[in-house]
PDB file of N, CA and C in Angstrom:
ATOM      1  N   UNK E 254       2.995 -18.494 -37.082  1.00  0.00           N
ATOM      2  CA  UNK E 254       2.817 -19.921 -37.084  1.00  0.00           C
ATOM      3  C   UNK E 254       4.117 -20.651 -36.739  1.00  0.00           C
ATOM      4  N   UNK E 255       5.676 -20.054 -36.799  1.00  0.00           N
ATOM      5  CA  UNK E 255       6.466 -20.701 -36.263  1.00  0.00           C
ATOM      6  C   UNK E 255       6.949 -21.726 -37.286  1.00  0.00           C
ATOM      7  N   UNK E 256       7.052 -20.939 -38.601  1.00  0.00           N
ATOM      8  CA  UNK E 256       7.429 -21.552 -39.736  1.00  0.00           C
ATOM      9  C   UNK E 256       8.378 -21.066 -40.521  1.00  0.00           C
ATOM     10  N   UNK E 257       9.363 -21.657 -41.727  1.00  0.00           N
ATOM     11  CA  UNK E 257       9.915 -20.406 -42.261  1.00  0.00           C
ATOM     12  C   UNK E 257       9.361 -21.410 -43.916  1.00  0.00           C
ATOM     13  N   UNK E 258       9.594 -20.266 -44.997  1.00  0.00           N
ATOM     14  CA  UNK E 258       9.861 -20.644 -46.157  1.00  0.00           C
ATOM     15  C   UNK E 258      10.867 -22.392 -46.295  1.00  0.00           C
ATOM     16  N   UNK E 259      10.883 -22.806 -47.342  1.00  0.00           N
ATOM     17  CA  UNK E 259      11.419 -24.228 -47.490  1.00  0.00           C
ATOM     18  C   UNK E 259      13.106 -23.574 -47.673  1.00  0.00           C
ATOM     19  N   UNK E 260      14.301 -24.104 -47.309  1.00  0.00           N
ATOM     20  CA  UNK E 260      15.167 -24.194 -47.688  1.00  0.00           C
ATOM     21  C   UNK E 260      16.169 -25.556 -48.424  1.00  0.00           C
ATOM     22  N   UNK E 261      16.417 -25.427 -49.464  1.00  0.00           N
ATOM     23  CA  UNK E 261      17.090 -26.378 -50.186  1.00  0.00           C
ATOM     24  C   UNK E 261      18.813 -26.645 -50.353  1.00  0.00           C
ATOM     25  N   UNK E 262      18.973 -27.769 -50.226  1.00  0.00           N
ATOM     26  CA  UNK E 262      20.526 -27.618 -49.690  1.00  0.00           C
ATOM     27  C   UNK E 262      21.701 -28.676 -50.707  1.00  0.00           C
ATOM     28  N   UNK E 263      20.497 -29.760 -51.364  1.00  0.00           N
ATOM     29  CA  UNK E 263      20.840 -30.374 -52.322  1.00  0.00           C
ATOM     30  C   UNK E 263      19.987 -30.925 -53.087  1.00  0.00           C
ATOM     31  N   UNK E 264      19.921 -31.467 -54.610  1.00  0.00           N
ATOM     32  CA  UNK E 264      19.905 -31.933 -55.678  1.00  0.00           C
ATOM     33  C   UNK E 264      18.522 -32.951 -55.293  1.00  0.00           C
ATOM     34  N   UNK E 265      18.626 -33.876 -53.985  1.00  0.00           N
ATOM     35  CA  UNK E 265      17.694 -34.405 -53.912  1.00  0.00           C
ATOM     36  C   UNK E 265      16.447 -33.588 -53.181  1.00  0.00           C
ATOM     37  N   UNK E 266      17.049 -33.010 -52.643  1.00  0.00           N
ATOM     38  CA  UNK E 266      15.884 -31.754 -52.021  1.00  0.00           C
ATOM     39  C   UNK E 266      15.090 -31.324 -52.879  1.00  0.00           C
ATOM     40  N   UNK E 267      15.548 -30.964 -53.487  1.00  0.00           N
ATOM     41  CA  UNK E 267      14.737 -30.069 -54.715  1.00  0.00           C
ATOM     42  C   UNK E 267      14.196 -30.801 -55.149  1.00  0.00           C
ATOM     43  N   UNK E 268      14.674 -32.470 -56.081  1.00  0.00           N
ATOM     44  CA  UNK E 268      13.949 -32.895 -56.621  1.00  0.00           C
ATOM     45  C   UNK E 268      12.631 -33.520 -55.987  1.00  0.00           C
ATOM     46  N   UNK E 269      12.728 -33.804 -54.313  1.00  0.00           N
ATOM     47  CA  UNK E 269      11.785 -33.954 -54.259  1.00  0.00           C
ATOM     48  C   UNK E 269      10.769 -32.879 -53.795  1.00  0.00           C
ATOM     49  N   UNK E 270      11.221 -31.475 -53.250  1.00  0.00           N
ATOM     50  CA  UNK E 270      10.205 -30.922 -53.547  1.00  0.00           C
ATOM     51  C   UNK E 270       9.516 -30.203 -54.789  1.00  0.00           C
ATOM     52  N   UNK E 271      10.201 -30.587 -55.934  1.00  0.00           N
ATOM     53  CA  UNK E 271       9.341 -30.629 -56.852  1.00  0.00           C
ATOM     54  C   UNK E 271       8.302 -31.804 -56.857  1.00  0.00           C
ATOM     55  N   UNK E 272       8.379 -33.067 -56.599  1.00  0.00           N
ATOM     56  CA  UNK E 272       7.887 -34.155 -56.786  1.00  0.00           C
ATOM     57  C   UNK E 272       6.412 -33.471 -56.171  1.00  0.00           C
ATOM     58  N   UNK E 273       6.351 -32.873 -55.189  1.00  0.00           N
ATOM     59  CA  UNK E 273       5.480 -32.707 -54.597  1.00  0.00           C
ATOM     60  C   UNK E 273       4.069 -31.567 -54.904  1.00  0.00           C
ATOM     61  N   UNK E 274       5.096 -31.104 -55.993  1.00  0.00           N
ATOM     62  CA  UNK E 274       3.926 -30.066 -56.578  1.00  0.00           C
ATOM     63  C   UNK E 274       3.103 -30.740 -57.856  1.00  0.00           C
ATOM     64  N   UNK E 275       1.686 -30.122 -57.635  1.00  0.00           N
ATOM     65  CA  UNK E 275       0.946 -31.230 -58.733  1.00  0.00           C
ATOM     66  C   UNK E 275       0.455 -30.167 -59.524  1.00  0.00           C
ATOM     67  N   UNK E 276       0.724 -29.195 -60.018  1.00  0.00           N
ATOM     68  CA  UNK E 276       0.583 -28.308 -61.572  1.00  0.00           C
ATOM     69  C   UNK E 276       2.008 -27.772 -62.039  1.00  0.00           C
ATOM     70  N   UNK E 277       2.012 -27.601 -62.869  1.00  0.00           N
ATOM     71  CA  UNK E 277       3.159 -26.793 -62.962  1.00  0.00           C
ATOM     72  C   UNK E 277       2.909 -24.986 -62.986  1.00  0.00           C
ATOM     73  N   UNK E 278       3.891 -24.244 -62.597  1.00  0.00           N
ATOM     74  CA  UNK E 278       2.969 -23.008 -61.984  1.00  0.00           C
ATOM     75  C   UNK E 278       4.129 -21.947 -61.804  1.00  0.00           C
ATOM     76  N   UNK E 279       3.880 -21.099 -62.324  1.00  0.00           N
ATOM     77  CA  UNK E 279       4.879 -20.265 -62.732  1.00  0.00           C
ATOM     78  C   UNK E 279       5.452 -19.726 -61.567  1.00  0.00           C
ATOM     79  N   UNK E 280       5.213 -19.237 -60.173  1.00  0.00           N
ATOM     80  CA  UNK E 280       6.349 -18.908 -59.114  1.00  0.00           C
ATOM     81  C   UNK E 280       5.887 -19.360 -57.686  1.00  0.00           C
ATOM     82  N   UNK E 281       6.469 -20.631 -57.232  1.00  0.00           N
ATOM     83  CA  UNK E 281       6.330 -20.948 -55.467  1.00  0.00           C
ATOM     84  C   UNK E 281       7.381 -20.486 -54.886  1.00  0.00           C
ATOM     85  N   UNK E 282       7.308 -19.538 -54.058  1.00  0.00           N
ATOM     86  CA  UNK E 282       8.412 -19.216 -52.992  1.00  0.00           C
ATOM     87  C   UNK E 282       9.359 -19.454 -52.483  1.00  0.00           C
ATOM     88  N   UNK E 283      10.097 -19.836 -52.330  1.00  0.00           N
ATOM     89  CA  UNK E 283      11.334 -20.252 -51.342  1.00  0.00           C
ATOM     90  C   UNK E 283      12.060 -19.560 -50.279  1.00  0.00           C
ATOM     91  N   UNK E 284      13.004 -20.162 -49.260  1.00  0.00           N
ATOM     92  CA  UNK E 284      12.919 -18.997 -48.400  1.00  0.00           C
ATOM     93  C   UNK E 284      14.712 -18.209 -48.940  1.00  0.00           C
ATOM     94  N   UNK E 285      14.865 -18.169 -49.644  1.00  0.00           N
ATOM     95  CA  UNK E 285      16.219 -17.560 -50.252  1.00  0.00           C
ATOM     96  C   UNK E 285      16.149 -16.333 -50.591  1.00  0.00           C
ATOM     97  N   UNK E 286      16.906 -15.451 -50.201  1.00  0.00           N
ATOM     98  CA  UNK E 286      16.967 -13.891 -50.392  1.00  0.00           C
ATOM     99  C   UNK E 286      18.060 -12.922 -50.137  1.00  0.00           C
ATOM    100  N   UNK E 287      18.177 -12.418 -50.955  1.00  0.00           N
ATOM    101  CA  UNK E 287      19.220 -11.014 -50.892  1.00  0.00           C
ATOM    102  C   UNK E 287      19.269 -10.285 -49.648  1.00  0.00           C
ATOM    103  N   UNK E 288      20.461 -10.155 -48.834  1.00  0.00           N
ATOM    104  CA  UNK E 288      20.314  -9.682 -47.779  1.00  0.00           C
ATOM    105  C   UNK E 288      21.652  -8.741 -48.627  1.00  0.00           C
ATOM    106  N   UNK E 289      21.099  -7.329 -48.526  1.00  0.00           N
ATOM    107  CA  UNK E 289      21.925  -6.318 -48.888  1.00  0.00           C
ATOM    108  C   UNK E 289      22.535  -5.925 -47.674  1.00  0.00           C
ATOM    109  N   UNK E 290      22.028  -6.137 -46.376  1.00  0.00           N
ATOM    110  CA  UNK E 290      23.639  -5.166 -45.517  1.00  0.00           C
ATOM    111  C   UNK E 290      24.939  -6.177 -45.361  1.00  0.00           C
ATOM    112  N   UNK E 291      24.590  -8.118 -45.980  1.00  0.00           N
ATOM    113  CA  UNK E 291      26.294  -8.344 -46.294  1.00  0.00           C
ATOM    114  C   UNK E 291      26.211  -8.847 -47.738  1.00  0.00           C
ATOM    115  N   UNK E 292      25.020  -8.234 -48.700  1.00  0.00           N
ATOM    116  CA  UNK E 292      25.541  -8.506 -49.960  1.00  0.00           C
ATOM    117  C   UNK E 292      25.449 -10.204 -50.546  1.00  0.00           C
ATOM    118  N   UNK E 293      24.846 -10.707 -50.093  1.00  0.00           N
ATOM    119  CA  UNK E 293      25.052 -12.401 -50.087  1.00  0.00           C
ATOM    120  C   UNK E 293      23.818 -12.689 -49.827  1.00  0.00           C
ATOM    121  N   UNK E 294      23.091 -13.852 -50.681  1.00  0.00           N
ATOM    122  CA  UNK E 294      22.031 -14.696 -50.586  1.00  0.00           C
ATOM    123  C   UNK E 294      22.110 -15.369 -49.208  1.00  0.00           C
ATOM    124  N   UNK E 295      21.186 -15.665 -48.289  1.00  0.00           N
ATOM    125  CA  UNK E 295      20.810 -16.237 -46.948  1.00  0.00           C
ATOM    126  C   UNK E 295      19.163 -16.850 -47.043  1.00  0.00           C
ATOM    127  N   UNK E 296      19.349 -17.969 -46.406  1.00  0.00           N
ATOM    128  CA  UNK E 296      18.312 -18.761 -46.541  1.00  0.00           C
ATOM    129  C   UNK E 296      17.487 -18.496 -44.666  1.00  0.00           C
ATOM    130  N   UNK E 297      16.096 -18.211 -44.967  1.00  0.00           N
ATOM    131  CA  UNK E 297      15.300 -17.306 -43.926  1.00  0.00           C
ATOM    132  C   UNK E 297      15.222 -18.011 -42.684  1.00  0.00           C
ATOM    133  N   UNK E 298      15.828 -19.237 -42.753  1.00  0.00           N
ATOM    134  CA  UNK E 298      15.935 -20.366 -41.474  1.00  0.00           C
ATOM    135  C   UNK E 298      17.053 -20.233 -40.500  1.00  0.00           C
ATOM    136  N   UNK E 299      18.304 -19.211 -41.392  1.00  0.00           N
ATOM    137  CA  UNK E 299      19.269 -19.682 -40.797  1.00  0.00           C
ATOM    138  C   UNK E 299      20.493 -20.480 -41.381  1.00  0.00           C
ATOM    139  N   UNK E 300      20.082 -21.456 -42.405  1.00  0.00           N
ATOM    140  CA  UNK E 300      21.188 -22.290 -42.774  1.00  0.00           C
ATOM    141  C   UNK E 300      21.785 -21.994 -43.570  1.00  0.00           C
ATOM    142  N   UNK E 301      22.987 -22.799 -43.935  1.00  0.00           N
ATOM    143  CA  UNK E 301      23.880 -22.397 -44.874  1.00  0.00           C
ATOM    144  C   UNK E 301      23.409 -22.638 -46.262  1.00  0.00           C
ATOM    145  N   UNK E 302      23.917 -21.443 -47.127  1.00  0.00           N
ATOM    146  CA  UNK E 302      23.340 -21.463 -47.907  1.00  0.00           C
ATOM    147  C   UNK E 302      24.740 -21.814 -49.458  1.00  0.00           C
ATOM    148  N   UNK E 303      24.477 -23.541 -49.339  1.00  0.00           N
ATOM    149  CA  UNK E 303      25.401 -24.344 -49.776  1.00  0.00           C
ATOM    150  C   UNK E 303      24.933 -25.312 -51.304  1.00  0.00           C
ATOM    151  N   UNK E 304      24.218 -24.779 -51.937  1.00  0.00           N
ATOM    152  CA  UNK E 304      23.549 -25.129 -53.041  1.00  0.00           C
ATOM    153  C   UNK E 304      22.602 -24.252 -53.596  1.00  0.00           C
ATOM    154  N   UNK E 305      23.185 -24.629 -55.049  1.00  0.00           N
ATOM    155  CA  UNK E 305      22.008 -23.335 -55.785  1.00  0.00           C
ATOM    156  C   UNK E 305      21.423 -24.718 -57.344  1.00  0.00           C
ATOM    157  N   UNK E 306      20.502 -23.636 -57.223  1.00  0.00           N
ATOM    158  CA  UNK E 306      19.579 -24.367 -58.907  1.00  0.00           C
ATOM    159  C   UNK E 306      19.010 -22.972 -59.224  1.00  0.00           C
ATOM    160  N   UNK E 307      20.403 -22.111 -59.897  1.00  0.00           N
ATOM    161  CA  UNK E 307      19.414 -20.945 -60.542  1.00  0.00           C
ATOM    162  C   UNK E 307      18.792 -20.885 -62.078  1.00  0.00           C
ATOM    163  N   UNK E 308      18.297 -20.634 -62.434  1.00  0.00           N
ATOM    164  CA  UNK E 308      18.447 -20.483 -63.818  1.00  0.00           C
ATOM    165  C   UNK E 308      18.977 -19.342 -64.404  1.00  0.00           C
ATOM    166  N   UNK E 309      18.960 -20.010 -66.235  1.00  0.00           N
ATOM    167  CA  UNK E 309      20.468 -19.671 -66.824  1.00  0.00           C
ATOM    168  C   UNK E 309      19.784 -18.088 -66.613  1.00  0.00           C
ATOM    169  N   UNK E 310      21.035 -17.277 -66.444  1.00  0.00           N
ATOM    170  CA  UNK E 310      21.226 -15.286 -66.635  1.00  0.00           C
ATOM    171  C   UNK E 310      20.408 -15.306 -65.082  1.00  0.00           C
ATOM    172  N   UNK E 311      20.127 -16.155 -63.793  1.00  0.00           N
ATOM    173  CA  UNK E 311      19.793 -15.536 -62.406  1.00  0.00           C
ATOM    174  C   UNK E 311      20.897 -15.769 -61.747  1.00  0.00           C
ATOM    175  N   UNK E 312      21.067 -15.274 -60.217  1.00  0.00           N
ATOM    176  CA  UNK E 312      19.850 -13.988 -60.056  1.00  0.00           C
ATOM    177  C   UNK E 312      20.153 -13.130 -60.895  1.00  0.00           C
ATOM    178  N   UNK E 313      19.716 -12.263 -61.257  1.00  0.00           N
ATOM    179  CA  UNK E 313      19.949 -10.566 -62.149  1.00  0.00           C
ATOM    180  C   UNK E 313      20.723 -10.018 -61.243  1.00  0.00           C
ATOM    181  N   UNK E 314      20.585  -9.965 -59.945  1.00  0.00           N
ATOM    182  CA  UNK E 314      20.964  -8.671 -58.730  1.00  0.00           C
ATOM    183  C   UNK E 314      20.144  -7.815 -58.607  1.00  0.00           C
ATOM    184  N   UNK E 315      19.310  -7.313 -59.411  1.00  0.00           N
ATOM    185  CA  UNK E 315      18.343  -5.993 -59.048  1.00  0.00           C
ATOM    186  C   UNK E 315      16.796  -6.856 -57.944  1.00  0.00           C
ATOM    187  N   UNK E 316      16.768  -7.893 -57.898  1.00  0.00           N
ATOM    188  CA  UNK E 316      16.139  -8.383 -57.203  1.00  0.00           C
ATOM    189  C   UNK E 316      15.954  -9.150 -55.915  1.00  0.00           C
ATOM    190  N   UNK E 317      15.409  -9.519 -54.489  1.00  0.00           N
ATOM    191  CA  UNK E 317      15.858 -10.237 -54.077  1.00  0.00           C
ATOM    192  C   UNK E 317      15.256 -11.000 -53.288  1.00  0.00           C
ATOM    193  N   UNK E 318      14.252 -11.990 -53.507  1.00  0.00           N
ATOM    194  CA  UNK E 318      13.121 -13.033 -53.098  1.00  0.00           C
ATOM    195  C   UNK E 318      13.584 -13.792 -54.293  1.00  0.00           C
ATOM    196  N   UNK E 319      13.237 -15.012 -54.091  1.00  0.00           N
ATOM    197  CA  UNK E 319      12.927 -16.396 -54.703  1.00  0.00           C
ATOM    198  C   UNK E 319      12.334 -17.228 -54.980  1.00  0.00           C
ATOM    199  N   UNK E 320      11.746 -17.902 -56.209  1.00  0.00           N
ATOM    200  CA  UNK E 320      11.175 -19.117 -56.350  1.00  0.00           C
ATOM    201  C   UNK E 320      11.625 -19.342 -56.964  1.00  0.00           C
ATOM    202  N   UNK E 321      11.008 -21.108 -57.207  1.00  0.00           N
ATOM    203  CA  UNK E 321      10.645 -22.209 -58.310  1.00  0.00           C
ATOM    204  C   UNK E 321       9.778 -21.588 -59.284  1.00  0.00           C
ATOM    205  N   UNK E 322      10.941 -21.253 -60.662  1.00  0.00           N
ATOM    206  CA  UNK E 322       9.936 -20.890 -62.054  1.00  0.00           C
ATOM    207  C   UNK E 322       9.253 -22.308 -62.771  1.00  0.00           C
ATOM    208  N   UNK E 323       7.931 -22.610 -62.724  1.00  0.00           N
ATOM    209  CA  UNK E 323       7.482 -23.719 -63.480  1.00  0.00           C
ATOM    210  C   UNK E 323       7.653 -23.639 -64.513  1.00  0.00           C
ATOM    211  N   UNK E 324       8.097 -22.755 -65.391  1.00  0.00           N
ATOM    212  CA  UNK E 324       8.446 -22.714 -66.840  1.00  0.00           C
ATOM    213  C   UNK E 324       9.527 -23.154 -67.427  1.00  0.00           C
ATOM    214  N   UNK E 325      10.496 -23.155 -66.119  1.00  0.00           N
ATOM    215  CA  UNK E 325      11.768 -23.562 -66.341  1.00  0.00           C
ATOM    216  C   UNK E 325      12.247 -24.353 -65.281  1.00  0.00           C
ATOM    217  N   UNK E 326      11.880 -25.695 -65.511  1.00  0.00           N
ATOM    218  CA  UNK E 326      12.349 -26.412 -65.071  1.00  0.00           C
ATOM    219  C   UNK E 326      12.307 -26.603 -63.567  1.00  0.00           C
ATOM    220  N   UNK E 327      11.617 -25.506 -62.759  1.00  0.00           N
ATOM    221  CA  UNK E 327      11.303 -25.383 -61.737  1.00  0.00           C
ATOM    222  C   UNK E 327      12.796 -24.917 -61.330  1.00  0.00           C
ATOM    223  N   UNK E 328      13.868 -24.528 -62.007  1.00  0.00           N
ATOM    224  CA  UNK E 328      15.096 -23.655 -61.472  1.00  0.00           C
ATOM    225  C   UNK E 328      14.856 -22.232 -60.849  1.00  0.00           C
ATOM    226  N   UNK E 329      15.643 -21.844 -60.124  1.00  0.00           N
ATOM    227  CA  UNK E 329      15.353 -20.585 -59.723  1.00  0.00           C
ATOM    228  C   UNK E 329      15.496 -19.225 -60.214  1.00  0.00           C
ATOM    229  N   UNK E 330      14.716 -19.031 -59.582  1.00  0.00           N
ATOM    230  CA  UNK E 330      14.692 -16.769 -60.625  1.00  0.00           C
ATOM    231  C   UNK E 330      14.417 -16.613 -59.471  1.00  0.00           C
ATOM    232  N   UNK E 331      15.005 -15.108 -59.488  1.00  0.00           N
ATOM    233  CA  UNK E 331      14.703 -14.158 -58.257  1.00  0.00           C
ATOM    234  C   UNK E 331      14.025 -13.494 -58.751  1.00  0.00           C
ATOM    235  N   UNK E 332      13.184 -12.639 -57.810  1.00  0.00           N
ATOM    236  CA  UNK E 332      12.110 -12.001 -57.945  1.00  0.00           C
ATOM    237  C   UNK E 332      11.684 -10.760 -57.049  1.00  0.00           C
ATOM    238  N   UNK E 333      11.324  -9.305 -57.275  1.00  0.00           N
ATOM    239  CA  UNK E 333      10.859  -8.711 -56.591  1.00  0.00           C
ATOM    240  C   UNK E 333       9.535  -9.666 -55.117  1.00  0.00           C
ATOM    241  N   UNK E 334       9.514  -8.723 -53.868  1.00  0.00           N
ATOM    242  CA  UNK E 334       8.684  -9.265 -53.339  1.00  0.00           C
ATOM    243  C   UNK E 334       7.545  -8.632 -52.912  1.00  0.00           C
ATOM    244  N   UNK E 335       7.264  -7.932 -54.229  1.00  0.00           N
ATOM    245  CA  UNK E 335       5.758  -7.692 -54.265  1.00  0.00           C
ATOM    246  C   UNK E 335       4.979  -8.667 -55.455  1.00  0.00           C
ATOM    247  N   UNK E 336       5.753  -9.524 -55.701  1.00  0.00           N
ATOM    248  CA  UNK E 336       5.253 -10.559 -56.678  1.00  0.00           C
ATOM    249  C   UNK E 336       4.275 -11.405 -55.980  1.00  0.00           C
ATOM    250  N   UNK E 337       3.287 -11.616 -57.157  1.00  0.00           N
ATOM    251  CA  UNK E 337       2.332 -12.946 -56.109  1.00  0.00           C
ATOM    252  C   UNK E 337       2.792 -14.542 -56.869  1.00  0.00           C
ATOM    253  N   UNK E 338       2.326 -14.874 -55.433  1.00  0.00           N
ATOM    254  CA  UNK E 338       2.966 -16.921 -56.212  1.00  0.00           C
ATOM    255  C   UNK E 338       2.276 -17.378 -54.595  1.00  0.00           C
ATOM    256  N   UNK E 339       2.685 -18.789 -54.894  1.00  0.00           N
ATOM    257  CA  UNK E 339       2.420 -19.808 -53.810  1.00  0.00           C
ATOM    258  C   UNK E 339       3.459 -19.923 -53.014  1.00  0.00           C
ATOM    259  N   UNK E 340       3.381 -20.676 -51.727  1.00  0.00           N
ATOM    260  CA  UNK E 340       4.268 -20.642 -50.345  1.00  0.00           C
ATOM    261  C   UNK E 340       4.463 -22.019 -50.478  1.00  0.00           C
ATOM    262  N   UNK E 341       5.921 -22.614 -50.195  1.00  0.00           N
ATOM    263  CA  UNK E 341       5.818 -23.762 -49.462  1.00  0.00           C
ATOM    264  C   UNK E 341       6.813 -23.508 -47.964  1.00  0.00           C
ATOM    265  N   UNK E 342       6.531 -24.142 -47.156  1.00  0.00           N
ATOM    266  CA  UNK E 342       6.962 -23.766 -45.815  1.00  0.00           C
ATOM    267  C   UNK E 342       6.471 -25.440 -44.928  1.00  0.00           C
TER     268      UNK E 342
END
């Protein structure tokens, strides 16, 4: 489809794509992820990846996909990516 996952870059970003979700819901996607051959989080678009909203004790490191946890605040946890959740893109 010529799409990627959402990338977030600041404070108002986020807040408004939270604004935009209407349940609260334990994991929507993002496009942020562990790229192990340089070791460093990269956002799936391309951009710099110049702002974080993780939550408290993330990432762990043993994981490396991302969402919005609705439980918390909609901050981020990483996550295996055989997890199921919702897309925003």
């Amino acid at each position: 489809m010529g799409s990627d996952l959402v990338s977030i870059h600041s404070k108002q970003e986020q807040d408004f794509i939270v604004s935009l979700i209407t349940q609260n819901t334990w994991g929507i996607w993002i496009g942020l992820y562990f790229d192990f051959s340089t070791e460093s989080w990269k956002w799936t678009d391309g951009t710099a990846y110049n702002y974080t909203n993780w939550a408290p004790s993330e990432p762990t490191g043993s994981e490396y996909c991302t969402h919005f946890d609705g439980f918390r605040d909609y901050m981020w946890n990483d996550m295996p990516y055989r997890t199921g959740g919702f897309l925003i893109h």
